[in-house]
Coordinates of C-alpha atoms in Angstrom, one line a residue:
M1 CA 15.4 -5.4 -96.4
K2 CA 18.6 -6.1 -97.5
I3 CA 21.7 -3.4 -98.7
N4 CA 23.0 -3.8 -101.7
P5 CA 26.4 -3.8 -101.5
K6 CA 27.3 -2.0 -104.9
K7 CA 30.8 -3.4 -104.6
D8 CA 32.4 -1.5 -107.6
M9 CA 31.2 1.8 -104.8
L10 CA 32.7 0.9 -101.6
E11 CA 36.1 -0.5 -104.0
R12 CA 36.1 3.1 -105.6
I13 CA 35.5 4.9 -102.2
A14 CA 38.5 3.1 -100.6
A15 CA 40.9 4.1 -103.4
F16 CA 39.5 7.7 -103.4
M17 CA 40.7 7.5 -99.5
R18 CA 44.0 5.9 -99.5
K19 CA 45.1 8.5 -102.8
K20 CA 43.5 11.3 -100.7
G21 CA 45.7 9.6 -97.6
M22 CA 43.0 9.0 -95.3
A23 CA 43.9 6.4 -93.2
V24 CA 40.8 3.8 -93.1
S25 CA 40.5 0.3 -91.4
D26 CA 37.1 -0.6 -92.9
I27 CA 34.2 0.7 -94.8
E28 CA 30.6 -1.2 -95.9
G29 CA 27.5 0.2 -97.8
G30 CA 25.0 0.4 -100.1
L31 CA 21.1 1.0 -101.7
L32 CA 18.8 0.4 -99.1
D33 CA 15.3 0.3 -100.7
M34 CA 12.9 1.5 -97.7
T35 CA 10.1 1.4 -99.8
M36 CA 7.2 4.3 -98.2
L37 CA 10.4 6.2 -97.5
G38 CA 12.4 6.0 -100.9
R39 CA 15.5 4.6 -101.3
L40 CA 18.1 5.4 -99.1
L41 CA 21.8 5.1 -100.1
I42 CA 24.3 4.2 -97.1
V43 CA 28.1 4.5 -96.5
N44 CA 29.5 3.7 -93.0
F45 CA 33.2 4.0 -92.2
L46 CA 35.1 3.2 -89.6
P47 CA 38.7 5.7 -89.6
S48 CA 41.6 3.7 -88.3
D49 CA 43.3 4.4 -85.1
E50 CA 45.9 7.1 -86.7
T51 CA 42.7 9.5 -87.6
F52 CA 41.2 9.2 -84.4
S53 CA 44.8 10.1 -82.7
N54 CA 44.5 13.3 -85.1
G55 CA 40.3 14.4 -83.4
I56 CA 37.2 14.8 -84.5
K57 CA 37.7 17.4 -87.2
A58 CA 39.6 14.6 -89.2
I59 CA 37.4 12.3 -89.0
E60 CA 34.3 15.2 -90.1
E61 CA 37.0 15.9 -93.2
N62 CA 36.5 12.6 -94.0
A63 CA 33.3 12.7 -94.3
R64 CA 32.5 15.6 -96.3
A65 CA 35.1 14.2 -98.2
V66 CA 33.2 10.9 -98.7
I67 CA 30.3 12.8 -99.9
S68 CA 31.0 15.0 -102.1
F69 CA 32.9 11.5 -103.7
L70 CA 29.5 10.1 -103.6
V71 CA 28.0 13.4 -105.7
R72 CA 30.7 13.9 -108.2
G73 CA 30.7 10.1 -109.0
K74 CA 27.1 10.5 -109.7
Y75 CA 26.3 7.6 -107.0
T76 CA 23.9 9.7 -105.7
R77 CA 21.7 10.2 -108.4
G78 CA 20.1 6.8 -107.4
A79 CA 19.1 7.9 -103.9
D80 CA 16.6 9.6 -102.4
R81 CA 18.4 10.1 -99.2
L82 CA 21.8 9.6 -98.2
Q83 CA 23.3 8.2 -94.7
M84 CA 27.1 8.1 -93.5
A85 CA 27.7 6.8 -90.5
V86 CA 30.9 7.4 -88.6
N87 CA 32.4 4.1 -85.8
V88 CA 34.2 3.4 -83.5
K89 CA 35.9 0.6 -81.5
S90 CA 35.4 -0.2 -78.2
G91 CA 36.4 -3.8 -77.3
D92 CA 35.5 -6.4 -80.5
A93 CA 32.5 -4.6 -81.4
C94 CA 31.7 -1.6 -83.8
H95 CA 29.1 1.3 -82.6
V96 CA 28.3 4.9 -84.0
L97 CA 30.1 7.4 -82.8
V98 CA 28.3 9.8 -85.2
K99 CA 25.8 9.7 -87.8
Y100 CA 25.2 12.2 -91.1
W101 CA 22.7 12.6 -93.5
C102 CA 21.1 14.1 -96.8
D103 CA 17.4 14.4 -97.4
E104 CA 16.5 14.4 -101.1
A105 CA 16.4 18.5 -101.5
K106 CA 20.3 18.9 -99.9
L107 CA 20.9 15.7 -102.3
R108 CA 19.9 16.9 -105.5
E109 CA 21.4 21.2 -103.9
L110 CA 25.0 19.4 -103.9
E111 CA 24.7 17.9 -107.7
R112 CA 23.9 21.3 -108.8
C113 CA 26.8 23.0 -106.7
C114 CA 29.4 20.5 -107.7
L115 CA 30.2 22.0 -110.5
P116 CA 32.9 19.4 -113.0
F117 CA 36.2 21.3 -112.4
R118 CA 35.6 22.8 -108.7
N119 CA 35.4 21.1 -106.1
V120 CA 32.5 23.8 -104.3
I121 CA 31.4 20.6 -101.5
V122 CA 35.2 20.3 -100.3
R123 CA 35.0 23.5 -99.3
M124 CA 31.9 24.4 -97.4
S125 CA 31.8 23.1 -93.9
L126 CA 29.9 19.8 -92.5
M127 CA 27.0 21.4 -91.5
D128 CA 26.4 23.4 -94.6
V129 CA 27.1 19.8 -96.8
V130 CA 24.6 17.7 -94.8
S131 CA 21.3 18.1 -93.6
G132 CA 21.8 17.3 -89.3
C133 CA 24.1 15.0 -87.7
S134 CA 22.5 12.5 -84.8
P135 CA 25.7 12.0 -82.5
R136 CA 25.3 8.8 -80.5
G137 CA 26.5 7.4 -77.6
V138 CA 30.6 4.9 -77.6
P139 CA 30.1 2.5 -74.4
I140 CA 32.9 3.0 -72.3
E141 CA 34.8 -0.6 -72.6
G142 CA 34.5 -2.6 -68.8
F143 CA 31.2 -0.5 -67.5
N144 CA 27.9 -1.7 -68.7
E145 CA 25.9 1.5 -68.7
W146 CA 27.9 4.0 -68.8
H147 CA 28.4 6.2 -73.0
Y148 CA 30.4 9.4 -74.2
T149 CA 29.0 10.9 -77.1
I150 CA 30.4 13.8 -79.6
G151 CA 28.0 16.6 -80.0
R152 CA 27.7 20.4 -80.7
R153 CA 30.6 22.8 -82.1
E154 CA 31.0 25.8 -81.1
D155 CA 33.8 28.2 -81.2
G156 CA 36.5 25.9 -83.0
A157 CA 35.7 22.6 -80.3
I158 CA 32.9 20.3 -79.8
E159 CA 30.7 19.3 -77.2
S160 CA 31.8 16.0 -75.2
A161 CA 29.8 14.2 -72.4
L162 CA 29.2 11.2 -69.9
Y163 CA 26.1 9.5 -69.1
R164 CA 24.7 6.6 -67.7
Q165 CA 21.6 5.1 -69.4
G166 CA 18.4 5.8 -66.8
E167 CA 19.4 9.5 -66.1
C168 CA 17.8 12.3 -67.4
E169 CA 20.3 14.9 -67.6
K170 CA 24.2 14.4 -68.7
R171 CA 26.2 14.2 -65.3
F172 CA 30.2 15.5 -66.5
S173 CA 31.0 17.1 -70.3
F174 CA 33.8 19.4 -71.3
T175 CA 34.6 20.7 -74.5
L176 CA 37.5 19.5 -76.6
P177 CA 39.5 21.1 -79.0
E178 CA 38.7 19.8 -82.5
T179 CA 42.3 19.0 -83.6
E180 CA 42.5 17.3 -80.2
P181 CA 42.6 13.2 -80.4
I182 CA 39.2 11.5 -78.5
P183 CA 41.0 11.0 -74.7
V184 CA 38.9 7.8 -73.9
E185 CA 41.2 6.7 -71.4
R186 CA 40.5 9.7 -69.7
L187 CA 36.4 9.3 -70.4
R188 CA 36.8 6.4 -68.6
E189 CA 38.9 7.2 -65.7
Q190 CA 36.1 10.3 -65.2
V191 CA 33.5 7.1 -65.6
S192 CA 35.5 5.1 -62.8
R193 CA 35.3 8.3 -60.0
M194 CA 31.1 9.3 -61.1
E195 CA 30.4 5.8 -60.6
Y196 CA 32.2 5.4 -57.2
E197 CA 30.5 8.1 -56.4
I198 CA 26.7 6.7 -57.2
Q199 CA 27.7 2.9 -55.3
K200 CA 28.7 5.1 -52.5
S201 CA 25.1 7.2 -52.6
L202 CA 23.2 3.7 -53.2
N203 CA 25.0 2.5 -49.9
G204 CA 23.8 5.0 -48.2
R205 CA 20.2 4.0 -48.9
F206 CA 20.6 0.4 -49.0
Y207 CA 21.7 -0.5 -46.3
A208 CA 21.6 2.2 -43.7
L209 CA 19.7 1.0 -40.3
K210 CA 15.7 1.5 -41.0
E211 CA 12.8 -1.0 -43.2
V212 CA 13.6 -2.0 -47.2
S213 CA 10.3 -0.5 -47.9
D214 CA 12.2 3.3 -46.8
V215 CA 14.9 2.6 -49.6
E216 CA 14.1 5.1 -52.6
Q217 CA 13.8 2.9 -55.7
S218 CA 16.8 3.4 -58.3
V219 CA 16.6 4.2 -61.6
F220 CA 19.9 1.9 -62.4
D221 CA 19.5 -1.0 -62.7
V222 CA 21.1 -2.6 -59.6
N223 CA 20.4 -5.6 -57.0
A224 CA 18.3 -4.9 -54.3
P225 CA 20.1 -4.7 -51.0
N226 CA 20.9 -7.8 -49.7
L227 CA 18.5 -9.2 -47.0
Y228 CA 22.1 -11.1 -45.1
V229 CA 24.4 -8.4 -44.8
L230 CA 21.2 -5.9 -44.1
R231 CA 20.3 -7.7 -41.0
F232 CA 24.1 -7.9 -39.7
I233 CA 24.4 -4.8 -40.3
R234 CA 20.8 -3.3 -37.6
M235 CA 21.6 -6.0 -35.4
F236 CA 25.4 -5.3 -35.0
S237 CA 26.5 -1.6 -36.6
I238 CA 27.3 1.5 -34.6
A239 CA 24.8 4.5 -35.8
T240 CA 27.1 7.2 -36.5
T241 CA 26.3 11.1 -37.2
V242 CA 24.7 12.7 -40.2
E243 CA 27.8 15.4 -40.4
M244 CA 30.0 11.7 -41.2
Q245 CA 28.5 11.0 -44.2
V246 CA 28.0 7.7 -43.8
A247 CA 24.7 5.3 -41.5
W248 CA 26.8 3.5 -39.5
L249 CA 30.4 2.0 -38.8
M250 CA 30.7 -2.2 -38.0
P251 CA 32.8 -2.4 -34.7
M252 CA 36.4 -4.3 -34.7
Q253 CA 35.0 -7.5 -32.9
K254 CA 32.0 -7.9 -35.7
V255 CA 33.3 -7.2 -39.1
A256 CA 35.2 -10.2 -40.0
S257 CA 31.5 -11.7 -39.3
L258 CA 30.5 -9.6 -41.7
I259 CA 33.3 -10.2 -44.7
E260 CA 32.0 -13.7 -43.7
I261 CA 28.2 -13.1 -45.3
V262 CA 29.8 -11.2 -48.4
K263 CA 32.2 -13.3 -49.3
N264 CA 29.4 -16.1 -49.1
E265 CA 26.8 -14.2 -50.4
R266 CA 29.4 -13.3 -53.7
I267 CA 29.3 -9.4 -53.0
R268 CA 32.0 -7.5 -53.9
V269 CA 33.5 -4.8 -51.4
L270 CA 34.4 -1.0 -53.4
E271 CA 36.0 0.2 -50.0
V272 CA 36.9 -0.4 -46.7
K273 CA 37.7 2.3 -43.8
R274 CA 39.0 2.1 -40.6
F275 CA 37.3 4.5 -37.5
A276 CA 38.8 5.6 -34.3
A277 CA 37.1 6.6 -31.1
D278 CA 37.4 9.0 -29.0
E279 CA 38.7 7.9 -25.0
Y280 CA 34.6 7.3 -23.6
Y281 CA 33.1 6.2 -27.4
V282 CA 31.3 9.1 -28.0
R283 CA 32.6 9.9 -31.1
W284 CA 34.5 8.2 -34.1
Y285 CA 36.7 9.9 -36.4
E286 CA 38.2 8.9 -39.8
D287 CA 41.2 6.9 -39.3
G288 CA 42.9 6.2 -42.8
L289 CA 42.0 3.9 -45.7
V290 CA 41.9 0.2 -45.5
W291 CA 41.4 -0.8 -49.2
K292 CA 39.9 0.0 -51.8
I293 CA 39.0 -1.4 -55.6
D294 CA 41.5 -0.1 -58.1
D295 CA 39.1 -0.5 -61.2
I296 CA 35.3 -0.1 -60.2
C297 CA 34.3 -1.1 -63.7
S298 CA 31.5 -3.7 -64.1
P299 CA 30.7 -6.6 -61.8
T300 CA 32.0 -9.9 -62.9
K301 CA 32.0 -13.3 -61.6
G302 CA 35.9 -12.8 -62.3
N303 CA 36.6 -10.0 -60.4
V304 CA 34.1 -10.5 -58.0
T305 CA 35.9 -13.3 -56.9
T306 CA 39.7 -11.3 -57.0
S307 CA 38.1 -8.5 -55.0
L308 CA 36.4 -10.9 -52.3
Q309 CA 40.3 -12.5 -51.8
D310 CA 41.9 -9.0 -51.8
V311 CA 39.8 -7.7 -48.9
T312 CA 39.3 -11.0 -47.1
S313 CA 43.6 -11.0 -47.0
V314 CA 43.8 -7.2 -46.0
M315 CA 41.3 -7.7 -43.2
E316 CA 42.8 -10.5 -42.0
R317 CA 45.9 -8.9 -41.8
E318 CA 43.9 -5.8 -40.5
L319 CA 42.1 -7.6 -37.8
A320 CA 45.5 -9.0 -36.6
T321 CA 46.4 -6.0 -35.4
C322 CA 44.2 -3.0 -34.7
G323 CA 42.9 -2.0 -31.0
N324 CA 39.9 -2.8 -29.9
D325 CA 38.8 0.5 -30.3
K326 CA 38.8 0.7 -33.9
A327 CA 35.2 0.0 -36.4
Y328 CA 34.6 -0.1 -40.4
H329 CA 32.6 0.3 -42.6
L330 CA 32.1 -1.1 -46.3
V331 CA 30.4 0.6 -49.5
F332 CA 29.5 -2.4 -51.6
D333 CA 29.3 -3.0 -55.4
C334 CA 24.9 -2.4 -55.9
R335 CA 25.2 -3.1 -59.6
R336 CA 23.6 -6.5 -61.5
L337 CA 26.7 -8.9 -61.9
Q338 CA 27.7 -8.6 -65.9

């Protein structure tokens, strides 16, 4: 199935949007013959960064104005359904932010109420114009499995949510006023924090002092625990109490060897914490953060190499000055290499 581009329609939409002061980066569309379901009129547009900075309300106003233009220009007469998608750019790719559609009954209703001298559609709410909307997940750049959605409208605001593929429920949501820009940087920062907690939890399960077969299967696309690291931890680490929220500590005398294994196995370290013992070596307590990665985005060959170089350099300085009463806990990145 190929889309008939209908060049005249797209040029007229672009001219209409420019006349109305609507900034748009790209428009595409045409009629798609769905055979059994009839003809579908498709319009996809990518708002400019300026439009996104004015919030989702400005984007929806653009969508409603385009639907009105298509109905008034009789472009919908040859179609059984209308589908309009608003896209957002993430890196070099475009992804659907939200999709609106009109079935045949809605199109015929809009054609009847769109009078020659009064643009009724422009004054209607967007939800009265379309049959429904289908929010789509837009990838968070740098995080392979994370997406955000723009969803339900309530009391002049919309609900936005972050989620990770493989999860049944949303992990984080917040209400975004219609007129505020979509805070992609805020979402990305929140993803970093949430991804760290996920990796910390996976470390607790994968590198605990027990058999691999006892580890609960993760729903995420992760690497299996590294057997060389796991074997070394079981042989030389110190078991800790549940209250400390870490399963093991590596004594100062052995941590350099562990770092060497991690380097050879190309495992990214996300964090190193120092612990100190009391005078009887009975109780261990946290003694400071030695190193933590700046950006917890998905592991690649480049950032794995960089982080291994950084943590090796930091630990060489640390071990040259620390005492024998120290031990360390490392958090590893369990995600697959991108």
